[in-house]
Amino acid sequence: MLNEQTMDKLHDMKLNGMADAFKEQLEQPDIHHLTFEERFGLLVDRHWTWKEDRRMKRLLRNAKLKINACIEDIDYRKPRGIDRSVVLRLSSCQWINSTQNIIITGPTGVGKTYLCCAFANKACREGFATLYKRAPRLFQEIAISRADGSYAKLMNKYAKTKLLIIDDFGLAPLTDSERRELLEVIEDRQGLSSTIIVSQVPIDKWHENIGDPTIADAILDRVIHNAHKFELEGDSMRKILLASGK
């Protein structure tokens, strides 16, 4: 009866991982060979692991990544301009701690979105709040927020997200409102957070794509100079996979 009460109290205190470990210890006849300190240490370790696992799942769920990609699963066999040593170095996520950015460019189908989602997945596993947005959807949400009065709340959300991914940037020239909103998002995050920008448009064409020279200069100055750049090339991975029957 005492053990059942202890289990109930652990659950009431949200110590579910510790409760599960305590239940397992009660079912192990040889557990009494361990000292109190050893058994208690096992309980604490189990709850810490349970809590970290829940946090990682929450971060991944909130990130809304387009692809379930992992750094460990990146295919380096096809020459696409992905340097394994650079990817491994960035997988430590120190670039996020240093509020640096990543820019991924290249033609359609070469794996740009997979690569950005792999970096985002690793960021979540390291405990960083992450958010994936396609550029058209980003601008649409901002426009809606202006109309319904939630603009400040939304911009604060973008600013506080430690890693923001903007995919499909530059599919069409930016409108006046879009380039101004993009500048606001980038400005709010400068020096505080990191951004991954993914685009089919080469970086040297971004100035023209953004439009207004003054705003373009301001955006590019805040994004490019402290960014790690991947310029992907080669055939579409989708075509290669279809041709191989996978």
PDB file of C-alpha atoms in Angstrom, residues 44-217:
ATOM      1  CA  VAL A  44      16.892  10.400 -11.035  1.00  0.00           C
ATOM      2  CA  ASP A  45      18.668   9.317 -14.235  1.00  0.00           C
ATOM      3  CA  ARG A  46      15.506   7.690 -15.558  1.00  0.00           C
ATOM      4  CA  HIS A  47      13.379  10.757 -14.890  1.00  0.00           C
ATOM      5  CA  TRP A  48      15.971  13.067 -16.473  1.00  0.00           C
ATOM      6  CA  THR A  49      16.011  10.882 -19.608  1.00  0.00           C
ATOM      7  CA  TRP A  50      12.194  10.820 -19.681  1.00  0.00           C
ATOM      8  CA  LYS A  51      11.996  14.596 -19.356  1.00  0.00           C
ATOM      9  CA  GLU A  52      14.633  15.230 -22.047  1.00  0.00           C
ATOM     10  CA  ASP A  53      12.862  12.835 -24.399  1.00  0.00           C
ATOM     11  CA  ARG A  54       9.559  14.655 -23.894  1.00  0.00           C
ATOM     12  CA  ARG A  55      11.214  18.024 -24.489  1.00  0.00           C
ATOM     13  CA  MET A  56      12.833  16.822 -27.715  1.00  0.00           C
ATOM     14  CA  LYS A  57       9.523  15.437 -28.998  1.00  0.00           C
ATOM     15  CA  ARG A  58       7.800  18.723 -28.145  1.00  0.00           C
ATOM     16  CA  LEU A  59      10.456  20.751 -29.975  1.00  0.00           C
ATOM     17  CA  LEU A  60      10.228  18.504 -33.037  1.00  0.00           C
ATOM     18  CA  ARG A  61       6.433  18.719 -33.008  1.00  0.00           C
ATOM     19  CA  ASN A  62       6.450  22.506 -32.708  1.00  0.00           C
ATOM     20  CA  ALA A  63       9.107  22.859 -35.431  1.00  0.00           C
ATOM     21  CA  LYS A  64       6.664  21.492 -38.047  1.00  0.00           C
ATOM     22  CA  LEU A  65       9.510  20.280 -40.260  1.00  0.00           C
ATOM     23  CA  LYS A  66       8.502  19.414 -43.804  1.00  0.00           C
ATOM     24  CA  ILE A  67      10.734  16.334 -43.894  1.00  0.00           C
ATOM     25  CA  ASN A  68      11.744  13.919 -41.162  1.00  0.00           C
ATOM     26  CA  ALA A  69      15.440  14.302 -41.951  1.00  0.00           C
ATOM     27  CA  CYS A  70      18.528  13.511 -39.873  1.00  0.00           C
ATOM     28  CA  ILE A  71      22.136  14.622 -40.153  1.00  0.00           C
ATOM     29  CA  GLU A  72      23.186  10.984 -39.823  1.00  0.00           C
ATOM     30  CA  ASP A  73      21.173   9.990 -42.930  1.00  0.00           C
ATOM     31  CA  ILE A  74      22.546  12.555 -45.397  1.00  0.00           C
ATOM     32  CA  ASP A  75      23.666  10.882 -48.628  1.00  0.00           C
ATOM     33  CA  TYR A  76      27.162  11.996 -49.662  1.00  0.00           C
ATOM     34  CA  ARG A  77      27.549   9.471 -52.488  1.00  0.00           C
ATOM     35  CA  LYS A  78      26.138  11.793 -55.150  1.00  0.00           C
ATOM     36  CA  PRO A  79      28.318  14.876 -55.851  1.00  0.00           C
ATOM     37  CA  ARG A  80      25.951  17.703 -54.886  1.00  0.00           C
ATOM     38  CA  GLY A  81      28.258  20.180 -53.191  1.00  0.00           C
ATOM     39  CA  ILE A  82      27.657  18.946 -49.642  1.00  0.00           C
ATOM     40  CA  ASP A  83      30.941  18.840 -47.742  1.00  0.00           C
ATOM     41  CA  ARG A  84      30.745  16.084 -45.115  1.00  0.00           C
ATOM     42  CA  SER A  85      33.330  17.767 -42.870  1.00  0.00           C
ATOM     43  CA  VAL A  86      31.354  21.033 -42.867  1.00  0.00           C
ATOM     44  CA  VAL A  87      28.104  19.230 -42.063  1.00  0.00           C
ATOM     45  CA  LEU A  88      29.730  17.321 -39.205  1.00  0.00           C
ATOM     46  CA  ARG A  89      31.218  20.523 -37.820  1.00  0.00           C
ATOM     47  CA  LEU A  90      27.860  22.290 -37.955  1.00  0.00           C
ATOM     48  CA  SER A  91      26.106  19.297 -36.372  1.00  0.00           C
ATOM     49  CA  SER A  92      27.461  20.431 -33.001  1.00  0.00           C
ATOM     50  CA  CYS A  93      25.055  23.410 -33.306  1.00  0.00           C
ATOM     51  CA  GLN A  94      27.728  25.789 -32.057  1.00  0.00           C
ATOM     52  CA  TRP A  95      26.764  28.008 -34.996  1.00  0.00           C
ATOM     53  CA  ILE A  96      23.389  28.514 -33.311  1.00  0.00           C
ATOM     54  CA  ASN A  97      25.027  29.467 -30.025  1.00  0.00           C
ATOM     55  CA  SER A  98      27.079  31.972 -32.030  1.00  0.00           C
ATOM     56  CA  THR A  99      23.903  33.297 -33.765  1.00  0.00           C
ATOM     57  CA  GLN A 100      25.255  32.463 -37.211  1.00  0.00           C
ATOM     58  CA  ASN A 101      23.133  31.575 -40.230  1.00  0.00           C
ATOM     59  CA  ILE A 102      23.047  28.974 -42.980  1.00  0.00           C
ATOM     60  CA  ILE A 103      22.184  29.628 -46.631  1.00  0.00           C
ATOM     61  CA  ILE A 104      21.338  26.714 -48.928  1.00  0.00           C
ATOM     62  CA  THR A 105      20.900  27.339 -52.647  1.00  0.00           C
ATOM     63  CA  GLY A 106      20.573  25.136 -55.703  1.00  0.00           C
ATOM     64  CA  PRO A 107      18.161  23.877 -58.362  1.00  0.00           C
ATOM     65  CA  THR A 108      14.979  22.030 -57.532  1.00  0.00           C
ATOM     66  CA  GLY A 109      15.216  18.454 -56.312  1.00  0.00           C
ATOM     67  CA  VAL A 110      18.861  18.402 -55.189  1.00  0.00           C
ATOM     68  CA  GLY A 111      18.022  18.035 -51.500  1.00  0.00           C
ATOM     69  CA  LYS A 112      17.961  21.592 -50.174  1.00  0.00           C
ATOM     70  CA  THR A 113      14.887  21.056 -48.006  1.00  0.00           C
ATOM     71  CA  TYR A 114      16.213  17.734 -46.711  1.00  0.00           C
ATOM     72  CA  LEU A 115      19.500  19.365 -45.698  1.00  0.00           C
ATOM     73  CA  CYS A 116      17.827  22.272 -43.900  1.00  0.00           C
ATOM     74  CA  CYS A 117      15.432  19.914 -42.090  1.00  0.00           C
ATOM     75  CA  ALA A 118      18.376  17.730 -41.056  1.00  0.00           C
ATOM     76  CA  PHE A 119      20.060  20.746 -39.448  1.00  0.00           C
ATOM     77  CA  ALA A 120      16.739  21.701 -37.843  1.00  0.00           C
ATOM     78  CA  ASN A 121      16.215  18.190 -36.508  1.00  0.00           C
ATOM     79  CA  LYS A 122      19.659  18.266 -34.882  1.00  0.00           C
ATOM     80  CA  ALA A 123      18.874  21.679 -33.392  1.00  0.00           C
ATOM     81  CA  CYS A 124      15.739  20.251 -31.778  1.00  0.00           C
ATOM     82  CA  ARG A 125      17.702  17.305 -30.417  1.00  0.00           C
ATOM     83  CA  GLU A 126      20.146  19.790 -28.891  1.00  0.00           C
ATOM     84  CA  GLY A 127      17.275  21.647 -27.201  1.00  0.00           C
ATOM     85  CA  PHE A 128      16.810  24.676 -29.490  1.00  0.00           C
ATOM     86  CA  ALA A 129      13.325  25.975 -30.284  1.00  0.00           C
ATOM     87  CA  THR A 130      12.963  25.662 -34.053  1.00  0.00           C
ATOM     88  CA  LEU A 131      10.361  26.649 -36.641  1.00  0.00           C
ATOM     89  CA  TYR A 132      10.103  25.741 -40.332  1.00  0.00           C
ATOM     90  CA  LYS A 133       8.257  28.060 -42.719  1.00  0.00           C
ATOM     91  CA  ARG A 134       8.007  28.281 -46.481  1.00  0.00           C
ATOM     92  CA  ALA A 135       8.461  31.913 -47.485  1.00  0.00           C
ATOM     93  CA  PRO A 136       4.982  32.239 -49.092  1.00  0.00           C
ATOM     94  CA  ARG A 137       3.368  30.865 -45.931  1.00  0.00           C
ATOM     95  CA  LEU A 138       5.479  33.144 -43.727  1.00  0.00           C
ATOM     96  CA  PHE A 139       4.316  36.247 -45.585  1.00  0.00           C
ATOM     97  CA  GLN A 140       0.719  34.999 -45.603  1.00  0.00           C
ATOM     98  CA  GLU A 141       0.715  34.501 -41.822  1.00  0.00           C
ATOM     99  CA  ILE A 142       2.157  37.968 -41.281  1.00  0.00           C
ATOM    100  CA  ALA A 143      -0.507  39.532 -43.516  1.00  0.00           C
ATOM    101  CA  ILE A 144      -3.269  37.688 -41.645  1.00  0.00           C
ATOM    102  CA  SER A 145      -1.828  38.743 -38.280  1.00  0.00           C
ATOM    103  CA  ARG A 146      -1.935  42.382 -39.324  1.00  0.00           C
ATOM    104  CA  ALA A 147      -5.603  41.990 -40.174  1.00  0.00           C
ATOM    105  CA  ASP A 148      -6.661  40.187 -36.990  1.00  0.00           C
ATOM    106  CA  GLY A 149      -4.522  42.183 -34.536  1.00  0.00           C
ATOM    107  CA  SER A 150      -2.048  39.417 -33.653  1.00  0.00           C
ATOM    108  CA  TYR A 151       0.909  40.945 -35.497  1.00  0.00           C
ATOM    109  CA  ALA A 152       2.952  41.808 -32.400  1.00  0.00           C
ATOM    110  CA  LYS A 153       2.421  38.349 -30.926  1.00  0.00           C
ATOM    111  CA  LEU A 154       3.445  36.621 -34.147  1.00  0.00           C
ATOM    112  CA  MET A 155       6.555  38.739 -34.632  1.00  0.00           C
ATOM    113  CA  ASN A 156       7.542  38.093 -31.030  1.00  0.00           C
ATOM    114  CA  LYS A 157       7.184  34.359 -31.712  1.00  0.00           C
ATOM    115  CA  TYR A 158       9.499  34.609 -34.714  1.00  0.00           C
ATOM    116  CA  ALA A 159      11.988  36.697 -32.757  1.00  0.00           C
ATOM    117  CA  LYS A 160      12.166  34.256 -29.839  1.00  0.00           C
ATOM    118  CA  THR A 161      12.503  31.129 -31.982  1.00  0.00           C
ATOM    119  CA  LYS A 162      16.156  30.150 -31.721  1.00  0.00           C
ATOM    120  CA  LEU A 163      16.296  28.702 -35.244  1.00  0.00           C
ATOM    121  CA  LEU A 164      13.963  29.889 -37.998  1.00  0.00           C
ATOM    122  CA  ILE A 165      13.972  28.152 -41.393  1.00  0.00           C
ATOM    123  CA  ILE A 166      12.685  30.102 -44.401  1.00  0.00           C
ATOM    124  CA  ASP A 167      12.336  27.674 -47.303  1.00  0.00           C
ATOM    125  CA  ASP A 168      11.479  28.440 -50.945  1.00  0.00           C
ATOM    126  CA  PHE A 169      12.738  31.990 -50.618  1.00  0.00           C
ATOM    127  CA  GLY A 170      12.677  33.989 -53.843  1.00  0.00           C
ATOM    128  CA  LEU A 171      10.251  31.872 -55.860  1.00  0.00           C
ATOM    129  CA  ALA A 172       8.793  35.200 -57.007  1.00  0.00           C
ATOM    130  CA  PRO A 173      10.012  38.805 -56.635  1.00  0.00           C
ATOM    131  CA  LEU A 174       9.008  40.232 -53.261  1.00  0.00           C
ATOM    132  CA  THR A 175       6.245  42.776 -53.018  1.00  0.00           C
ATOM    133  CA  ASP A 176       6.808  45.990 -51.120  1.00  0.00           C
ATOM    134  CA  SER A 177       5.034  44.681 -48.016  1.00  0.00           C
ATOM    135  CA  GLU A 178       6.871  41.334 -48.149  1.00  0.00           C
ATOM    136  CA  ARG A 179      10.355  42.847 -48.274  1.00  0.00           C
ATOM    137  CA  ARG A 180       9.506  45.176 -45.394  1.00  0.00           C
ATOM    138  CA  GLU A 181       8.116  42.309 -43.324  1.00  0.00           C
ATOM    139  CA  LEU A 182      11.175  40.191 -44.072  1.00  0.00           C
ATOM    140  CA  LEU A 183      13.433  42.995 -42.896  1.00  0.00           C
ATOM    141  CA  GLU A 184      11.441  43.229 -39.655  1.00  0.00           C
ATOM    142  CA  VAL A 185      11.774  39.480 -39.048  1.00  0.00           C
ATOM    143  CA  ILE A 186      15.518  39.481 -39.763  1.00  0.00           C
ATOM    144  CA  GLU A 187      16.127  42.672 -37.779  1.00  0.00           C
ATOM    145  CA  ASP A 188      14.319  41.337 -34.698  1.00  0.00           C
ATOM    146  CA  ARG A 189      16.451  38.189 -34.771  1.00  0.00           C
ATOM    147  CA  GLN A 190      19.858  39.711 -35.477  1.00  0.00           C
ATOM    148  CA  GLY A 191      22.378  38.902 -32.773  1.00  0.00           C
ATOM    149  CA  LEU A 192      19.819  36.796 -30.890  1.00  0.00           C
ATOM    150  CA  SER A 193      18.891  33.870 -33.101  1.00  0.00           C
ATOM    151  CA  SER A 194      19.920  31.944 -36.198  1.00  0.00           C
ATOM    152  CA  THR A 195      18.201  31.602 -39.557  1.00  0.00           C
ATOM    153  CA  ILE A 196      18.412  29.081 -42.372  1.00  0.00           C
ATOM    154  CA  ILE A 197      17.355  30.440 -45.754  1.00  0.00           C
ATOM    155  CA  VAL A 198      16.748  27.995 -48.599  1.00  0.00           C
ATOM    156  CA  SER A 199      16.380  29.180 -52.182  1.00  0.00           C
ATOM    157  CA  GLN A 200      16.570  28.120 -55.807  1.00  0.00           C
ATOM    158  CA  VAL A 201      17.880  31.608 -56.545  1.00  0.00           C
ATOM    159  CA  PRO A 202      21.686  32.117 -56.318  1.00  0.00           C
ATOM    160  CA  ILE A 203      22.763  34.580 -53.660  1.00  0.00           C
ATOM    161  CA  ASP A 204      24.046  37.069 -56.226  1.00  0.00           C
ATOM    162  CA  LYS A 205      20.477  37.360 -57.567  1.00  0.00           C
ATOM    163  CA  TRP A 206      18.831  38.004 -54.191  1.00  0.00           C
ATOM    164  CA  HIS A 207      19.334  41.775 -54.363  1.00  0.00           C
ATOM    165  CA  GLU A 208      17.354  41.936 -57.580  1.00  0.00           C
ATOM    166  CA  ASN A 209      14.732  39.524 -56.241  1.00  0.00           C
ATOM    167  CA  ILE A 210      14.131  41.548 -53.084  1.00  0.00           C
ATOM    168  CA  GLY A 211      13.635  44.696 -55.146  1.00  0.00           C
ATOM    169  CA  ASP A 212      14.146  47.888 -53.164  1.00  0.00           C
ATOM    170  CA  PRO A 213      17.945  48.493 -53.077  1.00  0.00           C
ATOM    171  CA  THR A 214      17.970  50.021 -49.586  1.00  0.00           C
ATOM    172  CA  ILE A 215      15.901  47.261 -48.003  1.00  0.00           C
ATOM    173  CA  ALA A 216      17.810  44.605 -49.950  1.00  0.00           C
ATOM    174  CA  ASP A 217      21.119  45.945 -48.633  1.00  0.00           C
TER     175      ASP A 217
END
